[in-house]
Tab-separated table of C-alpha atoms and ligand atoms in Angstrom:
chain	number	residue	atom	x	y	z
A	1	MET	CA	18.573	-16.602	-17.604
A	2	ILE	CA	20.063	-12.940	-18.148
A	3	LYS	CA	21.759	-11.944	-16.094
A	4	ASN	CA	21.333	-7.960	-15.405
A	5	VAL	CA	25.237	-6.008	-14.723
A	6	ALA	CA	25.105	-2.326	-13.746
A	7	VAL	CA	28.250	-0.280	-14.799
A	8	ILE	CA	29.035	2.660	-12.466
A	9	GLY	CA	30.623	4.812	-14.473
A	10	GLY	CA	31.640	5.276	-18.635
A	11	GLY	CA	35.654	5.392	-18.210
A	12	ALA	CA	38.430	3.166	-18.610
A	13	SER	CA	37.990	0.629	-16.183
A	14	GLY	CA	33.719	0.472	-16.646
A	15	TYR	CA	34.728	-0.053	-19.797
A	16	PHE	CA	37.064	-2.688	-19.761
A	17	PHE	CA	34.930	-4.101	-17.072
A	18	ALA	CA	32.149	-4.116	-19.670
A	19	ILE	CA	33.470	-5.587	-22.937
A	20	ASN	CA	35.679	-8.239	-20.780
A	21	LEU	CA	31.883	-9.346	-19.554
A	22	ALA	CA	31.343	-9.470	-23.559
A	23	LEU	CA	33.607	-11.234	-24.266
A	24	ASN	CA	33.501	-13.691	-21.800
A	25	CYS	CA	29.463	-14.383	-20.977
A	26	SER	CA	26.557	-14.648	-23.030
A	27	ASP	CA	23.767	-14.699	-20.805
A	28	VAL	CA	24.084	-10.963	-19.985
A	29	LYS	CA	22.871	-7.657	-20.221
A	30	ILE	CA	24.925	-5.443	-19.248
A	31	THR	CA	24.715	-1.098	-18.731
A	32	ILE	CA	26.724	1.400	-18.072
A	33	PHE	CA	26.101	4.354	-16.002
A	34	GLU	CA	27.582	7.273	-16.996
A	35	LYS	CA	26.789	10.769	-14.657
A	36	THR	CA	28.057	13.153	-17.408
A	37	SER	CA	27.587	13.842	-21.234
A	38	LYS	CA	30.889	12.384	-22.410
A	39	ILE	CA	32.424	9.288	-21.687
A	40	LEU	CA	36.255	7.915	-21.757
A	41	THR	CA	37.371	11.369	-21.124
A	42	LYS	CA	40.455	10.549	-19.075
A	43	VAL	CA	41.467	8.101	-21.984
A	44	LYS	CA	40.888	10.873	-24.694
A	45	VAL	CA	43.377	13.391	-22.664
A	46	SER	CA	45.887	10.571	-21.422
A	47	GLY	CA	49.324	10.827	-22.384
A	48	GLY	CA	49.150	14.263	-24.127
A	49	GLY	CA	46.290	12.544	-25.956
A	50	ARG	CA	49.221	9.486	-27.020
A	51	CYS	CA	47.113	7.113	-24.537
A	52	ASN	CA	49.549	5.950	-22.662
A	53	VAL	CA	48.067	2.357	-21.775
A	54	THR	CA	50.695	1.027	-19.798
A	55	ASN	CA	54.500	-0.282	-19.428
A	56	ALA	CA	57.247	-2.604	-20.698
A	57	VAL	CA	57.661	-4.011	-16.954
A	58	SER	CA	55.473	-6.860	-16.477
A	59	ALA	CA	56.689	-9.094	-14.151
A	60	PRO	CA	54.551	-8.448	-11.000
A	61	ASN	CA	56.538	-7.501	-7.961
A	62	LYS	CA	58.046	-5.430	-10.087
A	63	LEU	CA	55.169	-3.797	-11.759
A	64	ALA	CA	53.619	-3.292	-7.667
A	65	GLU	CA	56.693	-1.587	-6.562
A	66	ASN	CA	55.318	1.671	-8.467
A	67	TYR	CA	52.437	2.123	-6.889
A	68	PRO	CA	53.243	4.409	-3.660
A	69	ARG	CA	49.135	3.082	-2.587
A	70	GLY	CA	47.874	-0.662	-3.701
A	71	LYS	CA	51.091	-2.465	-3.906
A	72	VAL	CA	50.421	-5.311	-2.368
A	73	PHE	CA	46.880	-5.699	-3.070
A	74	LEU	CA	47.687	-5.162	-7.199
A	75	LYS	CA	50.761	-8.180	-7.132
A	76	LYS	CA	48.135	-10.854	-6.507
A	77	LEU	CA	46.233	-9.004	-9.400
A	78	PHE	CA	49.014	-8.659	-11.611
A	79	THR	CA	49.594	-12.346	-11.704
A	80	LYS	CA	46.480	-12.579	-13.092
A	81	PHE	CA	46.291	-9.877	-15.407
A	82	SER	CA	50.023	-7.690	-16.066
A	83	SER	CA	51.353	-5.512	-18.803
A	84	SER	CA	52.321	-8.321	-20.863
A	85	ASP	CA	48.903	-9.646	-20.901
A	86	THR	CA	47.498	-5.582	-21.690
A	87	ILE	CA	49.891	-5.675	-24.876
A	88	LYS	CA	48.542	-9.056	-25.712
A	89	TRP	CA	44.623	-7.931	-25.076
A	90	PHE	CA	44.769	-5.110	-27.355
A	91	GLU	CA	46.941	-6.924	-30.365
A	92	ASN	CA	43.981	-9.263	-30.068
A	93	GLN	CA	41.941	-6.134	-31.137
A	94	GLY	CA	44.048	-5.436	-33.242
A	95	ILE	CA	46.358	-2.821	-32.349
A	96	ILE	CA	49.842	-1.900	-32.664
A	97	LEU	CA	51.885	-0.847	-29.332
A	98	LYS	CA	54.733	0.362	-29.423
A	99	THR	CA	57.382	1.072	-26.724
A	100	GLU	CA	58.929	4.169	-25.768
A	101	PRO	CA	62.816	4.165	-24.363
A	102	ASP	CA	61.810	5.266	-20.908
A	103	ASN	CA	59.362	1.816	-20.912
A	104	ARG	CA	56.139	3.563	-21.660
A	105	ILE	CA	53.525	1.862	-24.276
A	106	PHE	CA	50.920	3.945	-26.474
A	107	PRO	CA	49.120	2.881	-29.443
A	108	GLU	CA	51.554	3.103	-32.215
A	109	SER	CA	48.724	5.374	-34.028
A	110	ASP	CA	49.714	8.194	-31.081
A	111	SER	CA	45.945	9.132	-30.511
A	112	SER	CA	44.227	7.860	-27.854
A	113	GLN	CA	41.107	7.838	-30.133
A	114	THR	CA	42.368	4.355	-31.234
A	115	ILE	CA	42.094	3.056	-27.810
A	116	ILE	CA	38.501	4.794	-27.409
A	117	ASP	CA	37.342	3.315	-31.272
A	118	CYS	CA	38.062	-0.072	-29.790
A	119	PHE	CA	35.806	-0.053	-26.393
A	120	THR	CA	33.055	1.286	-28.272
A	121	ARG	CA	33.227	-0.701	-31.346
A	122	ILE	CA	32.837	-3.893	-28.941
A	123	ALA	CA	30.161	-2.401	-26.684
A	124	ASP	CA	28.499	-1.565	-29.435
A	125	LYS	CA	28.998	-5.494	-30.588
A	126	TYR	CA	27.611	-6.611	-27.811
A	127	ARG	CA	25.007	-4.376	-27.628
A	128	ILE	CA	25.880	-3.038	-24.136
A	129	GLU	CA	23.852	-0.145	-23.136
A	130	LEU	CA	24.751	3.607	-22.419
A	131	ARG	CA	23.208	5.369	-20.097
A	132	TYR	CA	24.765	9.177	-20.395
A	133	ASN	CA	23.412	12.059	-17.230
A	134	ALA	CA	22.859	9.461	-15.738
A	135	PRO	CA	24.429	9.173	-11.792
A	136	VAL	CA	23.859	6.757	-9.594
A	137	GLU	CA	23.273	7.638	-5.921
A	138	PHE	CA	22.744	4.682	-4.729
A	139	ILE	CA	23.283	0.901	-4.382
A	140	GLN	CA	20.855	-1.095	-1.897
A	141	PRO	CA	20.961	-4.872	-0.628
A	142	THR	CA	17.545	-6.044	-1.589
A	143	GLU	CA	16.305	-10.170	-2.326
A	144	ASN	CA	19.040	-11.292	-3.705
A	145	LYS	CA	19.477	-8.259	-6.371
A	146	LEU	CA	21.132	-4.346	-5.816
A	147	LYS	CA	18.494	-2.289	-6.373
A	148	LEU	CA	20.597	1.374	-7.652
A	149	ASN	CA	18.774	4.543	-7.578
A	150	SER	CA	15.804	3.356	-5.230
A	151	SER	CA	14.476	2.037	-8.535
A	152	GLU	CA	15.758	-0.807	-11.017
A	153	LEU	CA	17.037	-4.071	-9.838
A	154	PHE	CA	20.643	-5.557	-11.551
A	155	ASP	CA	22.776	-9.194	-10.137
A	156	TYR	CA	25.928	-7.978	-10.370
A	157	VAL	CA	27.181	-4.302	-9.732
A	158	PHE	CA	30.754	-3.005	-11.005
A	159	VAL	CA	32.138	0.433	-9.675
A	160	GLY	CA	34.161	1.887	-11.642
A	161	ALA	CA	33.445	5.618	-10.584
A	162	GLY	CA	36.941	7.135	-10.834
A	163	GLY	CA	38.733	9.259	-8.136
A	164	ASN	CA	37.367	11.919	-6.782
A	165	SER	CA	39.396	15.072	-5.108
A	166	LYS	CA	36.936	15.692	-2.901
A	167	LEU	CA	35.515	13.471	0.226
A	168	GLU	CA	32.337	14.595	-0.729
A	169	GLY	CA	31.932	13.079	-3.811
A	170	TYR	CA	32.486	9.303	-2.478
A	171	ASN	CA	29.092	10.075	0.099
A	172	TRP	CA	27.100	7.600	-1.913
A	173	ILE	CA	29.769	4.722	-1.386
A	174	ASP	CA	30.233	5.913	2.137
A	175	GLU	CA	26.828	5.008	2.606
A	176	MET	CA	26.827	1.673	1.173
A	177	ASN	CA	29.286	1.464	4.324
A	178	HIS	CA	32.479	1.090	2.766
A	179	THR	CA	35.673	2.783	4.392
A	180	ILE	CA	36.614	5.928	2.196
A	181	GLN	CA	40.685	7.059	2.929
A	182	HIS	CA	40.780	10.334	2.641
A	183	PRO	CA	41.382	12.022	-0.711
A	184	LEU	CA	44.875	13.651	-1.540
A	185	PRO	CA	46.318	14.645	-4.601
A	186	SER	CA	49.359	12.400	-5.501
A	187	LEU	CA	51.775	13.547	-8.560
A	188	PHE	CA	52.450	17.241	-8.289
A	189	THR	CA	55.327	19.468	-8.900
A	190	PHE	CA	57.272	21.640	-6.248
A	191	ASN	CA	56.817	25.302	-5.970
A	192	ILE	CA	59.246	26.806	-4.980
A	193	PRO	CA	59.620	30.359	-4.597
A	194	ASP	CA	64.295	31.011	-4.491
A	195	LYS	CA	65.830	33.521	-6.546
A	196	ALA	CA	68.458	30.272	-6.773
A	197	LEU	CA	66.341	29.456	-10.055
A	198	LYS	CA	65.345	32.560	-11.462
A	199	GLY	CA	65.896	32.450	-14.798
A	200	LEU	CA	66.902	28.840	-15.240
A	201	GLU	CA	63.443	27.995	-16.596
A	202	GLY	CA	63.495	24.720	-19.906
A	203	VAL	CA	67.150	24.023	-18.143
A	204	ALA	CA	66.704	19.928	-17.705
A	205	VAL	CA	69.354	17.652	-15.989
A	206	GLN	CA	68.903	13.694	-17.194
A	207	ASN	CA	68.888	11.971	-13.525
A	208	VAL	CA	69.514	13.789	-10.017
A	209	ARG	CA	68.969	12.430	-6.632
A	210	MET	CA	66.073	14.407	-4.842
A	211	LYS	CA	66.012	13.445	-0.597
A	212	VAL	CA	63.762	15.242	1.619
A	213	GLU	CA	65.155	16.684	4.583
A	214	LYS	CA	63.738	14.504	7.781
A	215	SER	CA	62.019	12.179	6.350
A	216	ASN	CA	63.248	8.913	4.452
A	217	LEU	CA	61.664	10.151	1.210
A	218	GLN	CA	63.861	9.828	-1.724
A	219	SER	CA	63.493	9.316	-5.463
A	220	GLU	CA	66.113	9.442	-8.917
A	221	GLY	CA	65.249	10.597	-11.904
A	222	ALA	CA	64.814	13.045	-14.618
A	223	PHE	CA	64.968	17.239	-13.375
A	224	LEU	CA	63.559	20.285	-14.928
A	225	VAL	CA	62.694	24.093	-13.950
A	226	THR	CA	59.423	25.497	-14.515
A	227	HIS	CA	58.165	28.985	-13.954
A	228	TRP	CA	57.136	28.395	-10.763
A	229	GLY	CA	59.599	25.292	-9.249
A	230	ILE	CA	60.676	21.816	-10.350
A	231	SER	CA	59.262	18.709	-11.869
A	232	GLY	CA	60.667	16.530	-14.120
A	233	PRO	CA	60.058	12.569	-13.029
A	234	ALA	CA	62.512	13.008	-10.111
A	235	VAL	CA	59.774	14.895	-8.582
A	236	LEU	CA	56.220	13.267	-9.593
A	237	LYS	CA	57.911	10.410	-8.005
A	238	LEU	CA	58.153	11.920	-4.675
A	239	SER	CA	55.153	13.932	-4.544
A	240	ALA	CA	53.256	10.114	-5.681
A	241	TRP	CA	55.112	8.743	-2.939
A	242	GLY	CA	55.302	11.203	-0.269
A	243	ALA	CA	50.730	12.011	-1.319
A	244	GLU	CA	50.104	12.112	2.532
A	245	GLU	CA	53.552	13.255	4.452
A	246	LEU	CA	53.963	16.255	2.021
A	247	ALA	CA	50.680	16.872	2.604
A	248	ALA	CA	50.698	16.930	6.249
A	249	ILE	CA	53.465	19.812	6.558
A	250	ASN	CA	51.038	21.552	3.977
A	251	TYR	CA	53.799	21.172	1.551
A	252	THR	CA	55.886	23.658	3.137
A	253	PHE	CA	59.529	20.951	3.162
A	254	ARG	CA	63.156	21.192	2.391
A	255	VAL	CA	64.109	19.070	-0.788
A	256	PHE	CA	67.789	18.511	-1.085
A	257	VAL	CA	69.197	18.004	-4.993
A	258	ASN	CA	71.914	16.244	-6.102
A	259	PHE	CA	72.861	16.927	-9.283
A	260	VAL	CA	75.629	14.211	-9.901
A	261	PRO	CA	74.389	10.796	-8.400
A	262	SER	CA	76.612	8.352	-10.514
A	263	VAL	CA	79.332	10.127	-7.952
A	264	ASN	CA	78.944	10.772	-4.292
A	265	PRO	CA	80.745	14.262	-2.609
A	266	GLU	CA	84.383	12.438	-1.984
A	267	ILE	CA	84.238	11.246	-5.363
A	268	THR	CA	83.004	14.914	-6.123
A	269	ARG	CA	85.819	16.967	-4.904
A	270	SER	CA	88.713	15.025	-6.443
A	271	GLU	CA	87.007	15.036	-9.650
A	272	ILE	CA	87.080	19.128	-9.464
A	273	ALA	CA	90.424	18.331	-8.058
A	274	SER	CA	92.163	16.370	-10.830
A	275	PHE	CA	89.440	18.734	-13.142
A	276	LYS	CA	91.335	22.057	-11.091
A	277	GLU	CA	94.262	20.289	-12.155
A	278	ASN	CA	93.974	19.364	-15.768
A	279	ASN	CA	92.367	22.545	-17.272
A	280	LYS	CA	94.286	25.435	-14.767
A	281	ASN	CA	94.678	28.757	-16.820
A	282	LYS	CA	90.800	28.190	-18.051
A	283	LEU	CA	88.260	29.825	-15.929
A	284	VAL	CA	85.912	28.060	-13.560
A	285	TYR	CA	82.448	29.647	-14.840
A	286	GLY	CA	83.349	28.580	-18.631
A	287	HIS	CA	83.844	25.473	-18.306
A	288	ARG	CA	81.547	22.752	-16.487
A	289	LEU	CA	82.132	19.816	-15.121
A	290	PHE	CA	79.677	16.927	-15.093
A	291	ASP	CA	78.334	17.948	-18.531
A	292	LEU	CA	75.523	19.739	-16.745
A	293	PRO	CA	73.502	22.233	-18.755
A	294	SER	CA	76.059	24.905	-18.755
A	295	ARG	CA	72.782	27.619	-17.226
A	296	LEU	CA	73.031	25.645	-13.824
A	297	TRP	CA	76.481	25.220	-13.682
A	298	GLU	CA	76.912	28.919	-13.730
A	299	ARG	CA	74.113	29.505	-11.446
A	300	LEU	CA	75.847	26.722	-8.483
A	301	VAL	CA	79.420	28.538	-9.701
A	302	GLU	CA	77.956	31.968	-7.911
A	303	LEU	CA	76.101	30.500	-5.480
A	304	SER	CA	79.510	29.073	-4.457
A	305	GLU	CA	80.529	32.482	-4.745
A	306	ILE	CA	83.113	31.777	-8.006
A	307	ASP	CA	83.894	34.943	-9.347
A	308	LYS	CA	83.476	34.976	-13.016
A	309	THR	CA	86.875	35.759	-13.651
A	310	LEU	CA	88.579	32.902	-11.636
A	311	LYS	CA	90.345	30.487	-13.178
A	312	TRP	CA	90.456	26.813	-12.110
A	313	CYS	CA	94.469	27.095	-10.596
A	314	ASP	CA	93.139	29.615	-8.611
A	315	LEU	CA	90.094	28.158	-6.908
A	316	SER	CA	90.618	27.623	-3.392
A	317	LYS	CA	90.058	24.632	-1.104
A	318	GLN	CA	87.294	25.716	0.931
A	319	SER	CA	85.373	26.907	-2.855
A	320	LEU	CA	86.043	23.874	-3.798
A	321	ASN	CA	84.513	22.024	-0.945
A	322	LYS	CA	81.344	24.685	-1.486
A	323	LEU	CA	81.113	23.655	-5.033
A	324	ALA	CA	81.051	19.910	-4.600
A	325	GLU	CA	78.386	20.703	-1.896
A	326	ASN	CA	76.164	22.732	-4.183
A	327	LEU	CA	76.447	20.141	-6.726
A	328	THR	CA	76.246	16.914	-4.824
A	329	ASN	CA	73.476	18.320	-1.807
A	330	PHE	CA	71.386	21.854	-3.021
A	331	PRO	CA	68.632	22.462	-1.099
A	332	PHE	CA	65.377	24.234	-2.384
A	333	ASP	CA	62.961	25.237	0.290
A	334	THR	CA	59.117	23.884	-1.036
A	335	ARG	CA	56.492	25.993	-0.772
A	336	GLY	CA	53.279	25.128	-1.748
A	337	LYS	CA	52.524	22.307	-5.352
A	338	THR	CA	51.321	22.491	-8.957
A	339	THR	CA	48.881	20.196	-10.184
A	340	PHE	CA	50.794	18.489	-12.968
A	341	LYS	CA	48.615	19.208	-16.180
A	342	GLU	CA	49.469	15.692	-18.201
A	343	GLU	CA	49.245	13.221	-15.628
A	344	PHE	CA	46.254	14.344	-12.134
A	345	VAL	CA	45.828	11.347	-10.367
A	346	THR	CA	43.726	11.230	-6.343
A	347	CYS	CA	45.233	9.071	-3.752
A	348	GLY	CA	42.557	7.690	-1.321
A	349	GLY	CA	39.495	6.347	-2.508
A	350	VAL	CA	38.042	2.613	-1.266
A	351	SER	CA	39.079	1.006	1.542
A	352	LEU	CA	41.563	-1.599	0.065
A	353	GLU	CA	40.686	-3.741	2.918
A	354	GLU	CA	37.380	-4.072	2.120
A	355	VAL	CA	37.609	-5.558	-0.925
A	356	ASN	CA	38.584	-9.236	-2.176
A	357	ASN	CA	41.630	-8.673	-4.554
A	358	GLU	CA	41.457	-12.876	-5.523
A	359	THR	CA	38.252	-11.374	-7.233
A	360	MET	CA	37.456	-7.399	-7.470
A	361	GLU	CA	34.349	-7.861	-5.427
A	362	SER	CA	33.051	-5.960	-1.713
A	363	PHE	CA	33.788	-7.762	1.605
A	364	LYS	CA	30.576	-5.557	2.608
A	365	ILE	CA	27.758	-5.958	-0.686
A	366	PRO	CA	28.508	-9.508	-2.216
A	367	ASN	CA	28.201	-9.345	-5.678
A	368	VAL	CA	29.291	-5.189	-6.152
A	369	TYR	CA	33.192	-5.080	-7.414
A	370	PHE	CA	35.333	-2.302	-7.937
A	371	GLY	CA	37.600	-1.024	-10.240
A	372	GLY	CA	40.071	1.522	-11.264
A	373	GLU	CA	40.957	4.651	-9.703
A	374	VAL	CA	37.414	4.461	-7.261
A	375	LEU	CA	40.018	2.464	-5.463
A	376	ASN	CA	42.605	3.325	-2.814
A	377	ILE	CA	45.171	2.697	-5.271
A	378	ASP	CA	47.594	5.220	-7.596
A	379	GLY	CA	50.747	4.203	-9.415
A	380	ILE	CA	53.460	7.205	-10.330
A	381	THR	CA	53.726	8.282	-13.955
A	382	GLY	CA	54.452	5.861	-17.212
A	383	GLY	CA	50.950	4.028	-17.644
A	384	PHE	CA	50.905	2.250	-14.411
A	385	ASN	CA	47.355	4.069	-13.530
A	386	PHE	CA	45.590	2.309	-16.307
A	387	GLN	CA	47.334	-0.497	-15.925
A	388	ALA	CA	46.039	-0.960	-12.228
A	389	ALA	CA	42.499	0.188	-13.817
A	390	TRP	CA	43.059	-2.461	-16.789
A	391	SER	CA	44.154	-5.571	-13.900
A	392	THR	CA	41.110	-5.021	-11.677
A	393	SER	CA	38.742	-4.441	-13.879
A	394	TRP	CA	40.001	-7.529	-15.999
A	395	VAL	CA	39.460	-9.707	-13.104
A	396	ALA	CA	35.788	-8.653	-11.644
A	397	ALA	CA	34.889	-9.589	-15.482
A	398	GLN	CA	36.167	-12.682	-15.157
A	399	GLU	CA	34.915	-13.100	-11.954
A	400	VAL	CA	31.347	-12.081	-12.652
A	401	ALA	CA	31.370	-13.895	-16.263
A	402	LYS	CA	32.420	-17.422	-14.025
A	403	LYS	CA	29.964	-16.948	-11.394
A	404	ILE	CA	26.855	-16.448	-14.208
A	405	ASN	CA	28.673	-19.014	-16.678
A	406	ALA	CA	27.730	-21.358	-14.239
A	407	ILE	CA	24.115	-20.880	-13.443
A	408	THR	CA	23.251	-20.508	-16.642
B	501	LIG	C1	44.965	14.810	-18.015
B	501	LIG	C2	45.444	13.282	-17.501
B	501	LIG	C3	46.145	12.183	-18.270
B	501	LIG	C4	46.726	11.072	-17.870
B	501	LIG	N1	47.451	10.465	-18.702
B	501	LIG	C5	47.458	9.247	-18.094
B	501	LIG	C6	48.412	8.261	-19.242
B	501	LIG	O1	48.806	8.464	-19.757
B	501	LIG	N2	48.455	6.909	-18.869
B	501	LIG	C7	48.027	6.587	-17.280
B	501	LIG	O2	48.106	5.275	-16.785
B	501	LIG	N3	47.228	7.002	-16.662
B	501	LIG	C8	47.127	8.911	-17.299
B	501	LIG	N4	45.983	8.880	-16.157
B	501	LIG	C9	45.549	9.134	-14.942
B	501	LIG	C10	44.194	7.470	-15.505
B	501	LIG	O3	43.667	8.455	-16.865
B	501	LIG	C11	43.226	7.067	-14.752
B	501	LIG	O4	43.887	7.100	-13.365
B	501	LIG	C12	42.146	6.189	-15.177
B	501	LIG	O5	41.527	7.165	-16.363
B	501	LIG	C13	41.347	6.298	-14.442
B	501	LIG	O6	39.900	5.232	-14.811
B	501	LIG	P1	38.824	4.968	-14.181
B	501	LIG	O7	37.726	4.310	-15.151
B	501	LIG	O8	38.990	3.837	-12.859
B	501	LIG	O9	38.109	6.489	-13.614
B	501	LIG	P2	37.741	7.761	-15.016
B	501	LIG	O10	38.389	7.182	-15.831
B	501	LIG	O11	37.710	8.880	-13.900
B	501	LIG	O12	36.237	7.539	-15.237
B	501	LIG	C14	34.890	6.594	-14.297
B	501	LIG	C15	34.181	7.477	-14.662
B	501	LIG	O13	33.164	7.174	-13.513
B	501	LIG	C16	31.537	8.534	-14.368
B	501	LIG	N5	31.249	8.389	-12.756
B	501	LIG	C17	31.851	9.209	-11.517
B	501	LIG	N6	30.750	8.665	-10.541
B	501	LIG	C18	29.853	8.742	-11.419
B	501	LIG	C19	28.242	7.653	-10.655
B	501	LIG	N7	28.262	8.449	-9.366
B	501	LIG	N8	27.341	7.314	-11.306
B	501	LIG	C20	28.398	7.499	-12.381
B	501	LIG	N9	28.818	7.766	-13.169
B	501	LIG	C21	29.868	8.255	-12.145
B	501	LIG	C22	32.561	10.251	-13.611
B	501	LIG	O14	32.293	10.447	-14.927
B	501	LIG	C23	33.825	9.005	-15.439
B	501	LIG	O15	33.515	9.057	-16.943
B	501	LIG	C24	45.502	10.297	-16.615
B	501	LIG	C25	44.329	11.347	-15.943
B	501	LIG	C26	44.300	12.644	-16.384
B	501	LIG	C27	43.821	13.648	-15.076
């Protein structure tokens, strides 16, 4: 007998669940409910229009380390469907992917439309019904079925409704007796109204180490000065790992930046001293160390109160120490945040304790499954958020297919 399956959300996770179920099971009628008039909108704009589908890191424990929320929950799922499975899955559908030097993986076409076309082609082939402007506001278990919006009955429901920045956005799931972790932004940049940064907009450093004062939060990676403050992978990583902690202090905190993370402050001091010996008659201002961008070097020299006309041989021990301190421990006072336009994700959502990470089925309502960003899962930037959507929805699809195939 044909089983009816409802998919809530026409986004990455909803589609991936629907097409994987269709690929694994024939006795099924799948209907996608999408509340807006468009599908796969985030996939379309993702990765600057190129769609960073996953990341080359594929060992389950290593991959899971990129999720500030969901790390333990996902580790198990990644043993079933990891980023290497994502690559194989797309290759089986004829999509060639390419890996960039920083491990991010994109379609070779550099176009997110390739992914959208793949999903919609499979959905059409298997006659998956798509209903636009069809918000689901209620799921109620009744007589071995699940009633949607007090009308239609389904055998299984997959919830792939994505994240929401407002708690009210989860009211309908809350009414299903599921606990919602309060949503908060993750992946944001730091606003720093400090004149130390004025005129440095666009300056980038390949690798810095950052540490938030009075906290264990720290990160490493590229650093960029923006019009409002600082950004780049080192900042975004801190924002994701510190989403809850930084919200609690209203995004007002001091962060220390080490611009030369490969050397510790002691070595920095001795390297400056030996550079001083070898460049005696050169100007400190004009002869930079550690290959830092010249604008940043000049600013750090100024902030160390070293005169522009001072030669290396005339640099006092006190100035040398001040320069070393500024290079390795520069304090920035953050006052607020700005959403990172490239990739915005929400921390918070359906509590992971109420979902079985072997199957993605709800512990509260049998035959209801969850996947994607509706869950309290979020990753750092680099393709990890889509990977969480693929892994959760793929596992849910296999489980529903198994149940249906066992009955029919
Ligand atoms: C600008 C931008 C760029 C990004 N780039 C990347 C990237 O390159 N790589 C990466 O890994 N991640 C990226 N992300 C994050 C990634 O897009 C998300 O993590 C991913 O789309 C989550 O998929 P999802 O299906 O769970 O949710 P969504 O994609 O948000 O889809 C949920 C769908 O459900 C619908 N819906 C919601 N409630 C209901 C309801 N009650 N009834 C019916 N329908 C409903 C919504 O309208 C939506 O269409 C980016 C995000 C943004 C915003």
